[in-house]
XYZ file of C-alpha atoms in Angstrom:
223
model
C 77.566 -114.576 -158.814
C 74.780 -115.110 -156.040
C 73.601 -118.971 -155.744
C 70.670 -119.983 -157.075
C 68.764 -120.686 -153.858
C 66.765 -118.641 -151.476
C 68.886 -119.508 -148.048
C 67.474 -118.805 -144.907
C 68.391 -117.865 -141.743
C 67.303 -118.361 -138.409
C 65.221 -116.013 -136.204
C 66.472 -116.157 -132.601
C 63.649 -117.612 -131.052
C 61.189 -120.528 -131.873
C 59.097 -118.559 -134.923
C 60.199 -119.952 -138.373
C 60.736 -117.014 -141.037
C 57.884 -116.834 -143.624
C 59.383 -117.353 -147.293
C 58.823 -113.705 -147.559
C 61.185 -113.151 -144.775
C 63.712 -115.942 -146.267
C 63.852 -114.059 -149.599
C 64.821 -110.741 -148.067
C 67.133 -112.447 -146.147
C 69.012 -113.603 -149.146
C 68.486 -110.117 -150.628
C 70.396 -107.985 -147.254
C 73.298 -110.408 -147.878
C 73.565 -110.245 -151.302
C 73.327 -106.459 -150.614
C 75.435 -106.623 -147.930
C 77.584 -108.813 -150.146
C 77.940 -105.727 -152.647
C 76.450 -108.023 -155.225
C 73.586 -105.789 -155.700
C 75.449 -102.839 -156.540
C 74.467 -98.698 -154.916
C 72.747 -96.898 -157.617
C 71.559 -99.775 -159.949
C 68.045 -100.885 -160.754
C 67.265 -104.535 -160.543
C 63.456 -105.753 -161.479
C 61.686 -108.288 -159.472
C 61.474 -110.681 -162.315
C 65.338 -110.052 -162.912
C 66.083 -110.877 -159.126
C 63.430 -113.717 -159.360
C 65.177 -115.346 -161.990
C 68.526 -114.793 -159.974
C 67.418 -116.376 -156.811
C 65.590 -119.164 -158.588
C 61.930 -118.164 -156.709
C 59.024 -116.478 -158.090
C 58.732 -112.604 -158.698
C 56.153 -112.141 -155.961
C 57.876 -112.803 -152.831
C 60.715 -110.894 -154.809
C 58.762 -107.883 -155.074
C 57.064 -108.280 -151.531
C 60.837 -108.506 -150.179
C 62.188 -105.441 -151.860
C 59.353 -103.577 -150.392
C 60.318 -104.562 -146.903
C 64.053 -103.350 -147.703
C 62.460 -100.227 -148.655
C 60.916 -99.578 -145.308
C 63.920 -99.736 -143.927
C 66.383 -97.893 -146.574
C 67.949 -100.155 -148.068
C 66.402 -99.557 -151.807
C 64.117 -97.247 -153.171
C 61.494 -98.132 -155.368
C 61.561 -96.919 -159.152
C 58.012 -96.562 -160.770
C 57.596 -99.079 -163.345
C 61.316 -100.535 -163.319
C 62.044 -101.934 -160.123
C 64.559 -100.897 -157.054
C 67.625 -98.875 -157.160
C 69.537 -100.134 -154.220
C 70.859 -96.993 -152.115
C 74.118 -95.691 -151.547
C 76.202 -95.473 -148.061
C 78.523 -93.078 -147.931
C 82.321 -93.749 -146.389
C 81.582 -92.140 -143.666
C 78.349 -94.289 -142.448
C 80.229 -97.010 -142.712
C 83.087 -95.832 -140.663
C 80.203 -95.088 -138.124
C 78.437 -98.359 -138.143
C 81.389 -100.053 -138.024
C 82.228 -97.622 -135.014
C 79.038 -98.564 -133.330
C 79.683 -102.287 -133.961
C 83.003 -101.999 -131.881
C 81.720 -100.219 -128.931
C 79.391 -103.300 -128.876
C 80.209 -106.322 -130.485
C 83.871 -106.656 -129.052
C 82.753 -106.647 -124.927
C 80.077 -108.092 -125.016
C 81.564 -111.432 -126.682
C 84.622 -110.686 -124.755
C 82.049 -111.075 -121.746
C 80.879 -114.470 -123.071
C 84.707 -116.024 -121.989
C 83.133 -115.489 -118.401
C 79.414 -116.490 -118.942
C 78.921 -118.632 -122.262
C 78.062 -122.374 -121.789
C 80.216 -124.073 -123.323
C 77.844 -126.481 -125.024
C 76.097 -123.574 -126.267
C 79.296 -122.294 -127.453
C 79.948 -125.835 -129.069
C 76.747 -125.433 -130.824
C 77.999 -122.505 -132.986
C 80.991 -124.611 -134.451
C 79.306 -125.825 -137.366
C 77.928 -122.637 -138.394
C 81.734 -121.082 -138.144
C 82.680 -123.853 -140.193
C 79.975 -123.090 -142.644
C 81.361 -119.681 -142.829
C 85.329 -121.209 -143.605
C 83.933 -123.624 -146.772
C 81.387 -120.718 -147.904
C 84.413 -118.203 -147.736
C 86.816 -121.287 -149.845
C 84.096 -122.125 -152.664
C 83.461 -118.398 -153.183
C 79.941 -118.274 -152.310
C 80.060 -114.554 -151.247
C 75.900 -114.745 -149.754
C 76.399 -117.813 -147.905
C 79.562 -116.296 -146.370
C 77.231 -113.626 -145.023
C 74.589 -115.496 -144.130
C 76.310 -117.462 -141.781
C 78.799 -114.725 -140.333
C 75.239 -112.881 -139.391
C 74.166 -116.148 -138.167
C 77.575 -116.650 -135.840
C 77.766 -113.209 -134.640
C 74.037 -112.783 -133.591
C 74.302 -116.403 -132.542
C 77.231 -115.290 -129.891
C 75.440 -112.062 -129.135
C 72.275 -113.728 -127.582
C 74.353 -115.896 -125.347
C 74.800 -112.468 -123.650
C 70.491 -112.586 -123.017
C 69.978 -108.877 -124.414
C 67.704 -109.223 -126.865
C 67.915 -104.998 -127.725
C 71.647 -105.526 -128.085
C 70.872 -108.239 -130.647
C 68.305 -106.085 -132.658
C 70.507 -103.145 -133.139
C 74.059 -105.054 -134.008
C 71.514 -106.908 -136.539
C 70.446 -103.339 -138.256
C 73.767 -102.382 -138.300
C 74.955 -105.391 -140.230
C 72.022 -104.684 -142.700
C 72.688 -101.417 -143.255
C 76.660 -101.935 -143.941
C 78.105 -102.685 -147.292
C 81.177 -105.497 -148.057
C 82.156 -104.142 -151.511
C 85.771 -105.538 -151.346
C 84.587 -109.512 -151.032
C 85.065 -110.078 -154.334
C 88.438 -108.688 -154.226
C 89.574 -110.457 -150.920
C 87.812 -114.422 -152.977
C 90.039 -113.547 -155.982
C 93.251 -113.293 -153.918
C 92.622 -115.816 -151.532
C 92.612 -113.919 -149.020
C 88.732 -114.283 -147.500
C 89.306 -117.421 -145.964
C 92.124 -116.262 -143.347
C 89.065 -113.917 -142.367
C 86.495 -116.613 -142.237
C 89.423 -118.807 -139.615
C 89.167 -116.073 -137.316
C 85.511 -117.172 -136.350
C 87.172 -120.344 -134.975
C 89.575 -118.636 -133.435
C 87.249 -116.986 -130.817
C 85.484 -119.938 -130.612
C 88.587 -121.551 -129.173
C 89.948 -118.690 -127.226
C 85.620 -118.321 -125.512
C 85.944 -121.663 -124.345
C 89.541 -121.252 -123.431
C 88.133 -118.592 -120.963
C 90.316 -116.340 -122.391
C 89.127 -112.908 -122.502
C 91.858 -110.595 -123.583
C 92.319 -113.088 -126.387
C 88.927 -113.220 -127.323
C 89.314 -108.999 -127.475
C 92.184 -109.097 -129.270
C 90.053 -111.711 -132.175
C 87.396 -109.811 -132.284
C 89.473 -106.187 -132.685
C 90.940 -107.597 -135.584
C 87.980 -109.345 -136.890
C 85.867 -106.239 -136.859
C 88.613 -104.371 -138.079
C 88.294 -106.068 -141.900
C 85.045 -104.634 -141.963
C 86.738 -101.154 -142.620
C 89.949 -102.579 -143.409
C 90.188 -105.535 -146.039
C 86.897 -105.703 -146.527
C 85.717 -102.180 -147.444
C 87.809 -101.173 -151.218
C 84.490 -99.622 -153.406
């Protein structure tokens, strides 16, 4: 089930997200998640409850995931969160690929290390997220360690559009990967380029992220 907290996540750059922004945050993932589920109407209140914040910032948030397609709003009931179809995921995850994988490859060449360092805890969030179960934290901070690595590259753009891409993309089978024990092999990998970036070792970096990326449509994907 989602935890009872509204976690946040950090904006690259100095502004602090409003609470508004923090609750929608916690919404995408648990979207993202596939705890809210394609085709199902959740209230405000409901959600509220859920998250353990009040309805308006709830509501507020939903709206904002409306403007960008995520859920649609249903008069007098609440949201039905939309559907993606197999084969805009295969072309996110596509997308993701062409970018994601050289561009952090890059990063064995150009990365500070220290700034590299500085994204250790946050992969370590994601292993202890991935062993207690805690499917929105797990999401959280993966978005958090991927966009993290991203900006080392200095392209903001690039940043923006691998962060709509992760929005818009669902991870139905976490639940099924938690059950057999099988999420946290995943999570490792996000040490794994750690080591291999400040290794300086690029193909192995490649070959890390191919693999990574390739749960996404792989282990991760079963409706």
């Amino acid at each position: 089930m989602a935890a009872q907290h509204t976690p946040a996540l950090p904006v690259l750059g100095s502004r602090k997200p409003s609470h508004r922004e923090r609750v929608a945050d916690a919404l995408r993932a648990a979207l993202i998640a596939g705890e809210l589920r394609p085709g199902e109407v959740y209230s405000a209140p409901g959600l509220a409850t859920r998250f353990g914040v009040s309805a308006t910032p709830v509501r507020e948030a939903m709206l904002d995931l409306a403007k960008e397609g995520l859920v649609d709003t249903v008069p007098n009931k609440g949201f039905r969160v939309t559907a993606v179809s197999e084969q805009q995921l295969d072309e996110y995850t596509h997308i993701r690929a062409l970018i994601e994988i050289p561009t952090t490859a890059k990063l064995a060449r150009t990365a500070d290390p220290v700034a590299l360092e500085a994204l250790r805890p946050v992969a370590r969030e994601i292993v202890t997220s991935a062993a207690v179960g805690d499917l929105i934290a797990y999401v959280e901070a993966d978005l958090r360690f991927h966009l993290g690595l991203l900006a080392l590259a200095g392209n903001g753009h690039l940043v923006d559009v691998v962060r709509d891409l992760r929005r818009r993309s669902r991870l139905y089978g976490l639940t099924a990967l938690v059950e057999q024990g099988r999420l946290e092999a995943s999570a490792e990998e996000h040490l794994e380029i750690l080591d291999a970036l400040l290794a300086r070792d690029e193909e192995a970096v490649r070959a890390v992220m191919t693999r990574h990326l390739g749960h996404v449509r792989g282990l991760w994907a079963a409706p």
